[in-house]
mmCIF file of N, CA and C in Angstrom:
data_model
loop_
_atom_site.group_PDB
_atom_site.id
_atom_site.type_symbol
_atom_site.label_atom_id
_atom_site.label_comp_id
_atom_site.label_asym_id
_atom_site.label_seq_id
_atom_site.Cartn_x
_atom_site.Cartn_y
_atom_site.Cartn_z
ATOM 1 N N MET M 1 2.456 -22.082 -27.416
ATOM 2 C CA MET M 1 2.070 -21.877 -26.195
ATOM 3 C C MET M 1 3.440 -22.226 -25.147
ATOM 4 N N SER M 2 3.732 -21.521 -24.577
ATOM 5 C CA SER M 2 4.774 -21.544 -23.497
ATOM 6 C C SER M 2 4.446 -22.514 -22.267
ATOM 7 N N SER M 3 5.230 -23.457 -21.845
ATOM 8 C CA SER M 3 5.066 -24.084 -20.678
ATOM 9 C C SER M 3 5.778 -23.643 -19.516
ATOM 10 N N ASN M 4 6.429 -22.540 -19.591
ATOM 11 C CA ASN M 4 6.997 -21.931 -18.419
ATOM 12 C C ASN M 4 6.240 -21.004 -17.674
ATOM 13 N N ASN M 5 6.405 -19.840 -17.186
ATOM 14 C CA ASN M 5 5.657 -18.774 -16.486
ATOM 15 C C ASN M 5 4.927 -17.871 -16.977
ATOM 16 N N ALA M 6 4.748 -17.942 -18.374
ATOM 17 C CA ALA M 6 3.683 -17.012 -19.132
ATOM 18 C C ALA M 6 3.073 -17.814 -20.185
ATOM 19 N N VAL M 7 1.736 -17.416 -20.428
ATOM 20 C CA VAL M 7 0.992 -17.796 -21.510
ATOM 21 C C VAL M 7 1.331 -16.683 -22.611
ATOM 22 N N GLU M 8 1.952 -17.099 -23.602
ATOM 23 C CA GLU M 8 2.347 -16.289 -24.774
ATOM 24 C C GLU M 8 1.002 -16.087 -25.832
ATOM 25 N N LEU M 9 0.519 -14.809 -25.915
ATOM 26 C CA LEU M 9 -0.513 -14.642 -26.857
ATOM 27 C C LEU M 9 0.023 -13.869 -28.064
ATOM 28 N N CYS M 10 -0.419 -14.042 -29.324
ATOM 29 C CA CYS M 10 -0.011 -13.140 -30.277
ATOM 30 C C CYS M 10 -1.114 -13.032 -31.090
ATOM 31 N N VAL M 11 -1.713 -11.763 -31.184
ATOM 32 C CA VAL M 11 -2.925 -11.390 -31.945
ATOM 33 C C VAL M 11 -2.530 -10.515 -32.947
ATOM 34 N N SER M 12 -2.965 -10.856 -34.246
ATOM 35 C CA SER M 12 -2.769 -9.931 -35.370
ATOM 36 C C SER M 12 -4.240 -9.428 -35.780
ATOM 37 N N ASP M 13 -4.236 -8.027 -35.898
ATOM 38 C CA ASP M 13 -5.421 -7.470 -36.162
ATOM 39 C C ASP M 13 -5.347 -6.484 -37.444
ATOM 40 N N GLN M 14 -6.146 -6.396 -38.329
ATOM 41 C CA GLN M 14 -6.141 -5.477 -39.409
ATOM 42 C C GLN M 14 -5.992 -4.187 -38.957
ATOM 43 N N GLY M 15 -6.777 -3.854 -37.800
ATOM 44 C CA GLY M 15 -6.688 -2.599 -37.273
ATOM 45 C C GLY M 15 -7.913 -1.810 -37.739
ATOM 46 N N THR M 16 -8.232 -0.659 -37.175
ATOM 47 C CA THR M 16 -9.374 0.261 -37.424
ATOM 48 C C THR M 16 -8.571 1.218 -38.402
ATOM 49 N N ALA M 17 -9.399 2.086 -38.959
ATOM 50 C CA ALA M 17 -9.046 3.184 -39.877
ATOM 51 C C ALA M 17 -7.935 4.182 -39.038
ATOM 52 N N ALA M 18 -8.203 4.336 -37.732
ATOM 53 C CA ALA M 18 -7.344 5.126 -36.739
ATOM 54 C C ALA M 18 -6.076 4.517 -36.762
ATOM 55 N N ARG M 19 -6.061 3.250 -36.405
ATOM 56 C CA ARG M 19 -4.765 2.394 -36.179
ATOM 57 C C ARG M 19 -4.012 2.312 -37.567
ATOM 58 N N GLU M 20 -4.681 2.336 -38.552
ATOM 59 C CA GLU M 20 -4.059 2.191 -39.983
ATOM 60 C C GLU M 20 -3.178 3.661 -40.263
ATOM 61 N N SER M 21 -4.056 4.607 -39.697
ATOM 62 C CA SER M 21 -3.637 5.975 -40.123
ATOM 63 C C SER M 21 -2.464 6.247 -39.210
ATOM 64 N N MET M 22 -2.355 5.830 -37.985
ATOM 65 C CA MET M 22 -1.085 5.942 -37.147
ATOM 66 C C MET M 22 0.035 5.380 -37.411
ATOM 67 N N SER M 23 -0.180 4.046 -37.820
ATOM 68 C CA SER M 23 0.959 3.174 -37.999
ATOM 69 C C SER M 23 1.238 2.917 -39.457
ATOM 70 N N GLY M 24 0.318 3.091 -40.357
ATOM 71 C CA GLY M 24 0.477 2.653 -41.757
ATOM 72 C C GLY M 24 0.679 1.402 -42.026
ATOM 73 N N SER M 25 0.400 0.320 -41.093
ATOM 74 C CA SER M 25 0.428 -1.041 -41.407
ATOM 75 C C SER M 25 -0.462 -1.735 -40.397
ATOM 76 N N ASP M 26 -0.319 -3.128 -40.588
ATOM 77 C CA ASP M 26 -1.312 -3.959 -39.664
ATOM 78 C C ASP M 26 -0.648 -3.922 -38.144
ATOM 79 N N PHE M 27 -1.562 -3.910 -37.295
ATOM 80 C CA PHE M 27 -1.329 -3.677 -35.603
ATOM 81 C C PHE M 27 -0.920 -5.198 -35.346
ATOM 82 N N HIS M 28 0.210 -5.340 -34.818
ATOM 83 C CA HIS M 28 0.509 -6.772 -34.254
ATOM 84 C C HIS M 28 1.186 -6.489 -32.744
ATOM 85 N N GLU M 29 0.605 -7.276 -32.020
ATOM 86 C CA GLU M 29 1.202 -7.131 -30.440
ATOM 87 C C GLU M 29 1.421 -8.401 -29.804
ATOM 88 N N THR M 30 2.392 -8.666 -29.171
ATOM 89 C CA THR M 30 2.522 -9.846 -28.339
ATOM 90 C C THR M 30 2.542 -9.558 -26.999
ATOM 91 N N LEU M 31 1.937 -10.291 -26.077
ATOM 92 C CA LEU M 31 1.731 -9.927 -24.954
ATOM 93 C C LEU M 31 1.967 -11.107 -24.002
ATOM 94 N N SER M 32 2.544 -11.119 -22.945
ATOM 95 C CA SER M 32 2.798 -12.422 -21.987
ATOM 96 C C SER M 32 1.965 -12.216 -20.799
ATOM 97 N N ILE M 33 0.843 -13.001 -20.694
ATOM 98 C CA ILE M 33 0.158 -12.976 -19.492
ATOM 99 C C ILE M 33 0.721 -13.913 -18.604
ATOM 100 N N PRO M 34 1.016 -13.465 -17.267
ATOM 101 C CA PRO M 34 1.564 -14.483 -16.267
ATOM 102 C C PRO M 34 0.668 -15.802 -15.982
ATOM 103 N N ASN M 35 1.352 -16.875 -16.044
ATOM 104 C CA ASN M 35 0.735 -18.206 -15.704
ATOM 105 C C ASN M 35 1.042 -18.384 -14.299
ATOM 106 N N LEU M 36 0.192 -18.269 -13.505
ATOM 107 C CA LEU M 36 0.441 -18.354 -12.137
ATOM 108 C C LEU M 36 0.340 -19.906 -11.482
ATOM 109 N N PRO M 37 1.075 -20.476 -10.690
ATOM 110 C CA PRO M 37 0.799 -21.873 -10.268
ATOM 111 C C PRO M 37 -0.502 -21.899 -9.253
ATOM 112 N N PHE M 38 -1.237 -22.689 -9.612
ATOM 113 C CA PHE M 38 -2.597 -22.927 -8.802
ATOM 114 C C PHE M 38 -2.261 -23.224 -7.419
ATOM 115 N N SER M 39 -0.985 -23.815 -7.131
ATOM 116 C CA SER M 39 -0.893 -24.092 -5.782
ATOM 117 C C SER M 39 -0.548 -22.814 -4.710
ATOM 118 N N ASP M 40 -0.194 -21.581 -5.414
ATOM 119 C CA ASP M 40 -0.028 -20.393 -4.671
ATOM 120 C C ASP M 40 -1.333 -19.879 -4.380
ATOM 121 N N PHE M 41 -2.471 -20.327 -4.454
ATOM 122 C CA PHE M 41 -3.829 -19.850 -4.073
ATOM 123 C C PHE M 41 -4.515 -20.620 -2.840
ATOM 124 N N ARG M 42 -5.071 -20.032 -2.036
ATOM 125 C CA ARG M 42 -5.938 -20.545 -1.250
ATOM 126 C C ARG M 42 -7.565 -20.059 -1.422
ATOM 127 N N ILE M 43 -8.195 -20.993 -1.602
ATOM 128 C CA ILE M 43 -9.788 -20.750 -1.860
ATOM 129 C C ILE M 43 -10.382 -20.413 -0.524
ATOM 130 N N VAL M 44 -10.951 -19.262 -0.470
ATOM 131 C CA VAL M 44 -11.600 -18.901 0.673
ATOM 132 C C VAL M 44 -13.218 -19.236 0.733
ATOM 133 N N ASP M 45 -13.781 -18.929 -0.505
ATOM 134 C CA ASP M 45 -15.298 -19.210 -0.522
ATOM 135 C C ASP M 45 -15.721 -19.139 -2.084
ATOM 136 N N LEU M 46 -16.838 -19.577 -2.313
ATOM 137 C CA LEU M 46 -17.452 -19.529 -3.615
ATOM 138 C C LEU M 46 -18.310 -18.207 -3.496
ATOM 139 N N ALA M 47 -17.935 -17.282 -4.564
ATOM 140 C CA ALA M 47 -18.396 -16.073 -4.486
ATOM 141 C C ALA M 47 -19.749 -15.777 -5.293
ATOM 142 N N ASP M 48 -19.747 -16.672 -6.336
ATOM 143 C CA ASP M 48 -21.084 -16.856 -7.318
ATOM 144 C C ASP M 48 -20.744 -17.811 -8.394
ATOM 145 N N ARG M 49 -21.747 -18.269 -9.004
ATOM 146 C CA ARG M 49 -21.719 -19.152 -10.103
ATOM 147 C C ARG M 49 -22.766 -18.792 -11.080
ATOM 148 N N GLY M 50 -22.396 -18.876 -12.316
ATOM 149 C CA GLY M 50 -23.158 -18.616 -13.491
ATOM 150 C C GLY M 50 -23.351 -19.575 -14.490
ATOM 151 N N GLY M 51 -23.749 -19.457 -15.720
ATOM 152 C CA GLY M 51 -23.902 -20.334 -16.625
ATOM 153 C C GLY M 51 -22.448 -20.851 -17.362
ATOM 154 N N TYR M 52 -21.528 -19.951 -17.337
ATOM 155 C CA TYR M 52 -20.312 -20.190 -17.975
ATOM 156 C C TYR M 52 -19.110 -20.352 -17.141
ATOM 157 N N SER M 53 -19.440 -19.916 -15.778
ATOM 158 C CA SER M 53 -18.097 -19.903 -14.853
ATOM 159 C C SER M 53 -18.624 -19.970 -13.444
ATOM 160 N N ALA M 54 -17.733 -20.234 -12.578
ATOM 161 C CA ALA M 54 -17.861 -19.926 -11.023
ATOM 162 C C ALA M 54 -16.583 -19.134 -10.549
ATOM 163 N N VAL M 55 -17.048 -18.069 -9.628
ATOM 164 C CA VAL M 55 -15.937 -17.136 -9.257
ATOM 165 C C VAL M 55 -15.887 -17.390 -7.704
ATOM 166 N N TYR M 56 -14.604 -17.568 -7.398
ATOM 167 C CA TYR M 56 -14.130 -17.852 -5.924
ATOM 168 C C TYR M 56 -13.273 -16.789 -5.584
ATOM 169 N N ARG M 57 -13.562 -16.494 -4.088
ATOM 170 C CA ARG M 57 -12.639 -15.535 -3.454
ATOM 171 C C ARG M 57 -11.503 -16.449 -2.937
ATOM 172 N N ALA M 58 -10.401 -15.728 -3.329
ATOM 173 C CA ALA M 58 -9.083 -16.688 -2.883
ATOM 174 C C ALA M 58 -7.970 -15.778 -2.304
ATOM 175 N N VAL M 59 -7.098 -16.287 -1.760
ATOM 176 C CA VAL M 59 -5.875 -15.557 -1.177
ATOM 177 C C VAL M 59 -4.703 -16.108 -2.047
ATOM 178 N N TYR M 60 -4.082 -15.038 -3.020
ATOM 179 C CA TYR M 60 -2.966 -15.515 -3.504
ATOM 180 C C TYR M 60 -1.637 -15.167 -2.779
ATOM 181 N N THR M 61 -0.885 -16.106 -2.662
ATOM 182 C CA THR M 61 0.399 -15.926 -2.036
ATOM 183 C C THR M 61 1.637 -16.427 -2.745
ATOM 184 N N PRO M 62 2.287 -15.445 -3.746
ATOM 185 C CA PRO M 62 3.175 -15.855 -4.460
ATOM 186 C C PRO M 62 4.522 -16.386 -3.540
ATOM 187 N N SER M 63 5.419 -16.995 -4.097
ATOM 188 C CA SER M 63 6.531 -17.373 -3.470
ATOM 189 C C SER M 63 7.391 -16.306 -2.825
ATOM 190 N N GLY M 64 7.452 -16.099 -1.712
ATOM 191 C CA GLY M 64 8.118 -14.891 -0.981
ATOM 192 C C GLY M 64 7.575 -13.654 -1.186
ATOM 193 N N GLY M 65 6.180 -13.753 -1.448
ATOM 194 C CA GLY M 65 5.419 -12.498 -1.700
ATOM 195 C C GLY M 65 4.492 -12.016 -0.565
ATOM 196 N N LYS M 66 3.693 -10.975 -0.918
ATOM 197 C CA LYS M 66 2.694 -10.578 0.299
ATOM 198 C C LYS M 66 1.421 -11.046 -0.239
ATOM 199 N N PRO M 67 0.686 -11.800 0.524
ATOM 200 C CA PRO M 67 -0.678 -12.232 0.253
ATOM 201 C C PRO M 67 -1.686 -11.220 -0.216
ATOM 202 N N ALA M 68 -2.555 -11.465 -1.326
ATOM 203 C CA ALA M 68 -3.564 -10.677 -1.742
ATOM 204 C C ALA M 68 -4.894 -11.424 -1.953
ATOM 205 N N THR M 69 -5.829 -10.729 -1.719
ATOM 206 C CA THR M 69 -7.200 -11.297 -1.986
ATOM 207 C C THR M 69 -7.477 -11.151 -3.494
ATOM 208 N N VAL M 70 -7.929 -12.259 -4.242
ATOM 209 C CA VAL M 70 -8.257 -12.144 -5.760
ATOM 210 C C VAL M 70 -9.343 -12.960 -6.020
ATOM 211 N N ALA M 71 -9.970 -12.613 -7.043
ATOM 212 C CA ALA M 71 -11.110 -13.407 -7.699
ATOM 213 C C ALA M 71 -10.559 -14.369 -8.604
ATOM 214 N N LEU M 72 -10.957 -15.651 -8.426
ATOM 215 C CA LEU M 72 -10.690 -16.773 -9.503
ATOM 216 C C LEU M 72 -12.013 -17.109 -10.213
ATOM 217 N N LYS M 73 -11.875 -16.650 -11.694
ATOM 218 C CA LYS M 73 -13.130 -17.093 -12.487
ATOM 219 C C LYS M 73 -12.595 -18.420 -13.075
ATOM 220 N N VAL M 74 -13.341 -19.580 -12.795
ATOM 221 C CA VAL M 74 -13.034 -20.754 -13.188
ATOM 222 C C VAL M 74 -14.071 -21.133 -14.302
ATOM 223 N N LEU M 75 -13.592 -21.051 -15.635
ATOM 224 C CA LEU M 75 -14.476 -21.226 -16.661
ATOM 225 C C LEU M 75 -15.001 -22.598 -16.961
ATOM 226 N N ASN M 76 -16.096 -22.868 -17.329
ATOM 227 C CA ASN M 76 -16.816 -24.222 -17.522
ATOM 228 C C ASN M 76 -16.338 -24.768 -18.838
ATOM 229 N N ALA M 77 -15.046 -24.727 -19.127
ATOM 230 C CA ALA M 77 -14.645 -25.179 -20.408
ATOM 231 C C ALA M 77 -13.343 -25.884 -20.233
ATOM 232 N N HIS M 78 -12.963 -26.900 -21.124
ATOM 233 C CA HIS M 78 -11.561 -27.571 -20.799
ATOM 234 C C HIS M 78 -10.596 -26.430 -21.257
ATOM 235 N N ALA M 79 -9.505 -26.367 -20.589
ATOM 236 C CA ALA M 79 -8.357 -25.342 -20.552
ATOM 237 C C ALA M 79 -7.906 -25.431 -22.179
ATOM 238 N N ASP M 80 -7.837 -26.500 -22.676
ATOM 239 C CA ASP M 80 -7.161 -26.627 -24.183
ATOM 240 C C ASP M 80 -8.090 -25.913 -24.966
ATOM 241 N N ILE M 81 -9.596 -26.135 -24.809
ATOM 242 C CA ILE M 81 -10.345 -25.269 -25.843
ATOM 243 C C ILE M 81 -10.280 -23.731 -25.607
ATOM 244 N N ILE M 82 -10.034 -23.300 -24.392
ATOM 245 C CA ILE M 82 -10.043 -21.849 -24.099
ATOM 246 C C ILE M 82 -8.648 -21.387 -24.864
ATOM 247 N N HIS M 83 -7.531 -22.099 -24.569
ATOM 248 C CA HIS M 83 -6.093 -21.612 -25.073
ATOM 249 C C HIS M 83 -6.198 -21.448 -26.716
ATOM 250 N N SER M 84 -6.948 -22.348 -27.222
ATOM 251 C CA SER M 84 -7.045 -22.538 -28.562
ATOM 252 C C SER M 84 -8.071 -21.644 -29.430
ATOM 253 N N ASN M 85 -8.833 -21.102 -28.608
ATOM 254 C CA ASN M 85 -10.022 -20.051 -29.039
ATOM 255 C C ASN M 85 -9.365 -18.718 -29.200
ATOM 256 N N LYS M 86 -8.998 -18.042 -30.468
ATOM 257 C CA LYS M 86 -8.430 -16.856 -30.761
ATOM 258 C C LYS M 86 -9.257 -15.615 -30.164
ATOM 259 N N ALA M 87 -10.682 -15.765 -30.314
ATOM 260 C CA ALA M 87 -11.420 -14.655 -29.763
ATOM 261 C C ALA M 87 -11.365 -14.506 -28.343
ATOM 262 N N VAL M 88 -11.590 -15.613 -27.544
ATOM 263 C CA VAL M 88 -11.479 -15.492 -26.123
ATOM 264 C C VAL M 88 -9.977 -15.027 -25.561
ATOM 265 N N MET M 89 -8.937 -15.493 -26.156
ATOM 266 C CA MET M 89 -7.724 -15.223 -25.957
ATOM 267 C C MET M 89 -7.541 -13.795 -26.158
ATOM 268 N N GLY M 90 -7.894 -13.320 -27.401
ATOM 269 C CA GLY M 90 -7.791 -11.844 -27.547
ATOM 270 C C GLY M 90 -8.449 -11.024 -26.755
ATOM 271 N N GLU M 91 -9.477 -11.376 -26.298
ATOM 272 C CA GLU M 91 -10.474 -10.665 -25.221
ATOM 273 C C GLU M 91 -9.735 -10.625 -24.144
ATOM 274 N N LEU M 92 -9.025 -11.829 -23.670
ATOM 275 C CA LEU M 92 -8.092 -11.972 -22.477
ATOM 276 C C LEU M 92 -7.049 -10.959 -22.567
ATOM 277 N N GLN M 93 -6.314 -10.971 -23.690
ATOM 278 C CA GLN M 93 -5.194 -10.075 -24.097
ATOM 279 C C GLN M 93 -5.633 -8.694 -23.770
ATOM 280 N N ILE M 94 -6.692 -8.237 -24.156
ATOM 281 C CA ILE M 94 -7.048 -6.781 -23.985
ATOM 282 C C ILE M 94 -7.460 -6.442 -22.481
ATOM 283 N N GLN M 95 -8.075 -7.379 -21.896
ATOM 284 C CA GLN M 95 -8.390 -7.287 -20.448
ATOM 285 C C GLN M 95 -7.298 -7.109 -19.579
ATOM 286 N N TYR M 96 -6.207 -7.984 -20.034
ATOM 287 C CA TYR M 96 -4.882 -7.821 -19.243
ATOM 288 C C TYR M 96 -4.228 -6.460 -19.338
ATOM 289 N N GLY M 97 -4.305 -6.017 -20.499
ATOM 290 C CA GLY M 97 -3.698 -4.904 -20.813
ATOM 291 C C GLY M 97 -4.253 -3.657 -20.361
ATOM 292 N N LEU M 98 -5.694 -3.701 -19.891
ATOM 293 C CA LEU M 98 -6.291 -2.391 -19.521
ATOM 294 C C LEU M 98 -5.727 -2.027 -17.960
ATOM 295 N N ARG M 99 -5.593 -0.839 -17.953
ATOM 296 C CA ARG M 99 -4.957 -0.229 -16.621
ATOM 297 C C ARG M 99 -6.039 0.870 -16.339
ATOM 298 N N SER M 100 -7.150 0.650 -15.813
ATOM 299 C CA SER M 100 -8.196 1.838 -15.494
ATOM 300 C C SER M 100 -8.667 1.500 -14.087
ATOM 301 N N THR M 101 -9.011 2.435 -13.445
ATOM 302 C CA THR M 101 -9.658 2.403 -12.170
ATOM 303 C C THR M 101 -11.224 1.929 -12.298
ATOM 304 N N HIS M 102 -11.636 1.905 -13.605
ATOM 305 C CA HIS M 102 -13.007 1.550 -13.831
ATOM 306 C C HIS M 102 -13.067 0.168 -14.556
ATOM 307 N N VAL M 103 -12.112 -0.538 -14.525
ATOM 308 C CA VAL M 103 -12.116 -1.948 -15.161
ATOM 309 C C VAL M 103 -11.455 -2.833 -14.206
ATOM 310 N N VAL M 104 -12.094 -4.092 -13.926
ATOM 311 C CA VAL M 104 -11.437 -5.107 -13.092
ATOM 312 C C VAL M 104 -10.180 -5.577 -13.803
ATOM 313 N N ARG M 105 -9.067 -5.651 -12.921
ATOM 314 C CA ARG M 105 -7.878 -5.884 -13.561
ATOM 315 C C ARG M 105 -7.547 -7.324 -13.634
ATOM 316 N N CYS M 106 -7.037 -7.946 -14.647
ATOM 317 C CA CYS M 106 -6.774 -9.302 -14.957
ATOM 318 C C CYS M 106 -5.338 -9.478 -14.346
ATOM 319 N N HIS M 107 -4.753 -10.353 -13.294
ATOM 320 C CA HIS M 107 -3.412 -10.254 -12.872
ATOM 321 C C HIS M 107 -2.831 -11.666 -13.464
ATOM 322 N N GLY M 108 -3.519 -12.535 -14.153
ATOM 323 C CA GLY M 108 -2.917 -13.755 -14.864
ATOM 324 C C GLY M 108 -3.890 -14.752 -15.072
ATOM 325 N N VAL M 109 -3.374 -15.977 -15.312
ATOM 326 C CA VAL M 109 -4.201 -17.251 -15.478
ATOM 327 C C VAL M 109 -3.517 -18.222 -14.772
ATOM 328 N N THR M 110 -4.424 -19.251 -14.785
ATOM 329 C CA THR M 110 -3.937 -20.480 -14.113
ATOM 330 C C THR M 110 -4.590 -21.658 -14.582
ATOM 331 N N VAL M 111 -4.369 -23.031 -14.280
ATOM 332 C CA VAL M 111 -5.051 -24.132 -14.681
ATOM 333 C C VAL M 111 -5.263 -24.935 -13.357
ATOM 334 N N THR M 112 -6.606 -25.446 -13.309
ATOM 335 C CA THR M 112 -6.762 -26.457 -12.301
ATOM 336 C C THR M 112 -7.764 -27.647 -12.781
ATOM 337 N N LYS M 113 -7.737 -28.769 -11.886
ATOM 338 C CA LYS M 113 -8.582 -29.730 -12.099
ATOM 339 C C LYS M 113 -10.113 -29.220 -11.627
ATOM 340 N N THR M 114 -11.128 -29.823 -12.205
ATOM 341 C CA THR M 114 -12.486 -29.398 -12.026
ATOM 342 C C THR M 114 -12.634 -29.327 -10.313
ATOM 343 N N MET M 115 -13.155 -28.146 -9.911
ATOM 344 C CA MET M 115 -13.456 -27.868 -8.618
ATOM 345 C C MET M 115 -14.705 -28.554 -8.041
ATOM 346 N N THR M 116 -14.656 -29.241 -7.019
ATOM 347 C CA THR M 116 -15.803 -29.843 -6.404
ATOM 348 C C THR M 116 -16.802 -29.024 -5.427
ATOM 349 N N GLY M 117 -15.970 -28.025 -5.059
ATOM 350 C CA GLY M 117 -16.737 -27.053 -4.109
ATOM 351 C C GLY M 117 -16.573 -27.506 -2.683
ATOM 352 N N ALA M 118 -15.911 -28.679 -2.376
ATOM 353 C CA ALA M 118 -15.650 -29.128 -1.279
ATOM 354 C C ALA M 118 -14.644 -28.364 -0.425
ATOM 355 N N PHE M 119 -14.797 -27.639 0.684
ATOM 356 C CA PHE M 119 -13.883 -26.749 1.179
ATOM 357 C C PHE M 119 -13.258 -27.607 2.574
ATOM 358 N N THR M 120 -11.957 -27.640 2.760
ATOM 359 C CA THR M 120 -11.375 -28.123 3.856
ATOM 360 C C THR M 120 -10.220 -27.110 4.396
ATOM 361 N N ASN M 121 -10.566 -26.625 5.464
ATOM 362 C CA ASN M 121 -9.263 -25.701 5.966
ATOM 363 C C ASN M 121 -9.030 -24.612 4.905
ATOM 364 N N GLY M 122 -10.274 -24.121 4.259
ATOM 365 C CA GLY M 122 -9.967 -22.936 3.350
ATOM 366 C C GLY M 122 -9.369 -23.445 1.856
ATOM 367 N N LYS M 123 -9.460 -24.718 1.698
ATOM 368 C CA LYS M 123 -8.801 -25.019 0.469
ATOM 369 C C LYS M 123 -10.078 -25.725 -0.301
ATOM 370 N N THR M 124 -10.013 -25.552 -1.530
ATOM 371 C CA THR M 124 -10.892 -26.525 -2.475
ATOM 372 C C THR M 124 -10.555 -27.707 -2.863
ATOM 373 N N THR M 125 -11.319 -28.764 -2.670
ATOM 374 C CA THR M 125 -10.668 -29.964 -3.190
ATOM 375 C C THR M 125 -10.929 -30.377 -4.659
ATOM 376 N N PRO M 126 -9.793 -30.392 -5.474
ATOM 377 C CA PRO M 126 -10.113 -30.838 -6.684
ATOM 378 C C PRO M 126 -10.677 -32.255 -6.867
ATOM 379 N N ASN M 127 -11.100 -32.710 -7.915
ATOM 380 C CA ASN M 127 -11.375 -34.181 -7.955
ATOM 381 C C ASN M 127 -10.358 -35.097 -7.287
ATOM 382 N N VAL M 128 -10.732 -35.933 -6.405
ATOM 383 C CA VAL M 128 -9.858 -36.524 -5.497
ATOM 384 C C VAL M 128 -8.890 -37.562 -6.460
ATOM 385 N N ASP M 129 -9.666 -38.349 -7.436
ATOM 386 C CA ASP M 129 -8.669 -39.126 -8.072
ATOM 387 C C ASP M 129 -7.961 -38.529 -9.239
ATOM 388 N N GLY M 130 -8.169 -37.139 -9.467
ATOM 389 C CA GLY M 130 -7.275 -36.303 -10.629
ATOM 390 C C GLY M 130 -8.042 -36.681 -11.944
ATOM 391 N N SER M 131 -9.186 -37.166 -12.083
ATOM 392 C CA SER M 131 -9.759 -37.406 -13.283
ATOM 393 C C SER M 131 -10.510 -36.276 -13.881
ATOM 394 N N GLY M 132 -10.600 -35.259 -13.271
ATOM 395 C CA GLY M 132 -11.364 -34.150 -13.807
ATOM 396 C C GLY M 132 -10.697 -33.406 -14.885
ATOM 397 N N GLU M 133 -11.297 -32.753 -15.690
ATOM 398 C CA GLU M 133 -10.836 -31.775 -16.832
ATOM 399 C C GLU M 133 -9.981 -30.649 -16.171
ATOM 400 N N ASP M 134 -8.839 -30.382 -17.040
ATOM 401 C CA ASP M 134 -8.113 -29.122 -16.630
ATOM 402 C C ASP M 134 -9.121 -27.895 -16.890
ATOM 403 N N LYS M 135 -9.391 -27.167 -15.945
ATOM 404 C CA LYS M 135 -10.221 -25.871 -16.320
ATOM 405 C C LYS M 135 -9.227 -24.545 -16.420
ATOM 406 N N PHE M 136 -9.607 -23.930 -17.225
ATOM 407 C CA PHE M 136 -8.991 -22.626 -17.299
ATOM 408 C C PHE M 136 -9.538 -21.597 -16.275
ATOM 409 N N VAL M 137 -8.529 -20.696 -15.646
ATOM 410 C CA VAL M 137 -8.870 -19.943 -14.602
ATOM 411 C C VAL M 137 -8.319 -18.404 -14.815
ATOM 412 N N ILE M 138 -9.165 -17.531 -14.834
ATOM 413 C CA ILE M 138 -8.630 -16.240 -15.032
ATOM 414 C C ILE M 138 -8.476 -15.604 -13.448
ATOM 415 N N VAL M 139 -7.452 -15.003 -13.144
ATOM 416 C CA VAL M 139 -7.191 -14.557 -11.987
ATOM 417 C C VAL M 139 -7.238 -12.942 -12.066
ATOM 418 N N MET M 140 -8.262 -12.522 -11.112
ATOM 419 C CA MET M 140 -8.696 -11.091 -11.375
ATOM 420 C C MET M 140 -8.680 -10.274 -10.144
ATOM 421 N N GLU M 141 -8.761 -9.115 -10.042
ATOM 422 C CA GLU M 141 -8.877 -8.204 -9.016
ATOM 423 C C GLU M 141 -10.175 -8.510 -8.130
ATOM 424 N N TYR M 142 -10.145 -8.743 -6.931
ATOM 425 C CA TYR M 142 -11.290 -9.003 -6.171
ATOM 426 C C TYR M 142 -11.843 -7.667 -5.548
ATOM 427 N N LEU M 143 -13.164 -7.331 -6.026
ATOM 428 C CA LEU M 143 -13.656 -6.104 -5.550
ATOM 429 C C LEU M 143 -14.782 -6.419 -4.428
#
């Protein structure tokens, strides 16, 4: 896994009969999903919470870029566990690669400390002492 600006995913798939007939070999694809700095996000509010994650509405302002409203899906699992789970990362790779008006778009990923839900001036306060687990966050289109 890269520590720079991308999460490198490499998924090898034996492929379906259709893929095999098209390529004649195993399907292999490498995809770089942007790893966005959490400091570029301003949390607006908690949109919803479920058993496996919480979704926040946030404003993403990349350095020198135009602000955009996004959804931050904060998974209730340690970031290292998510990164090492091939099934989850494979699904995320597929989600990131989809380009359809019928599918919510994945813009990238980020990592943050456990979010307490305390809001101050539009910002969510991570654990003050920094003792929280790193949480894996999927940055998605906000609908």
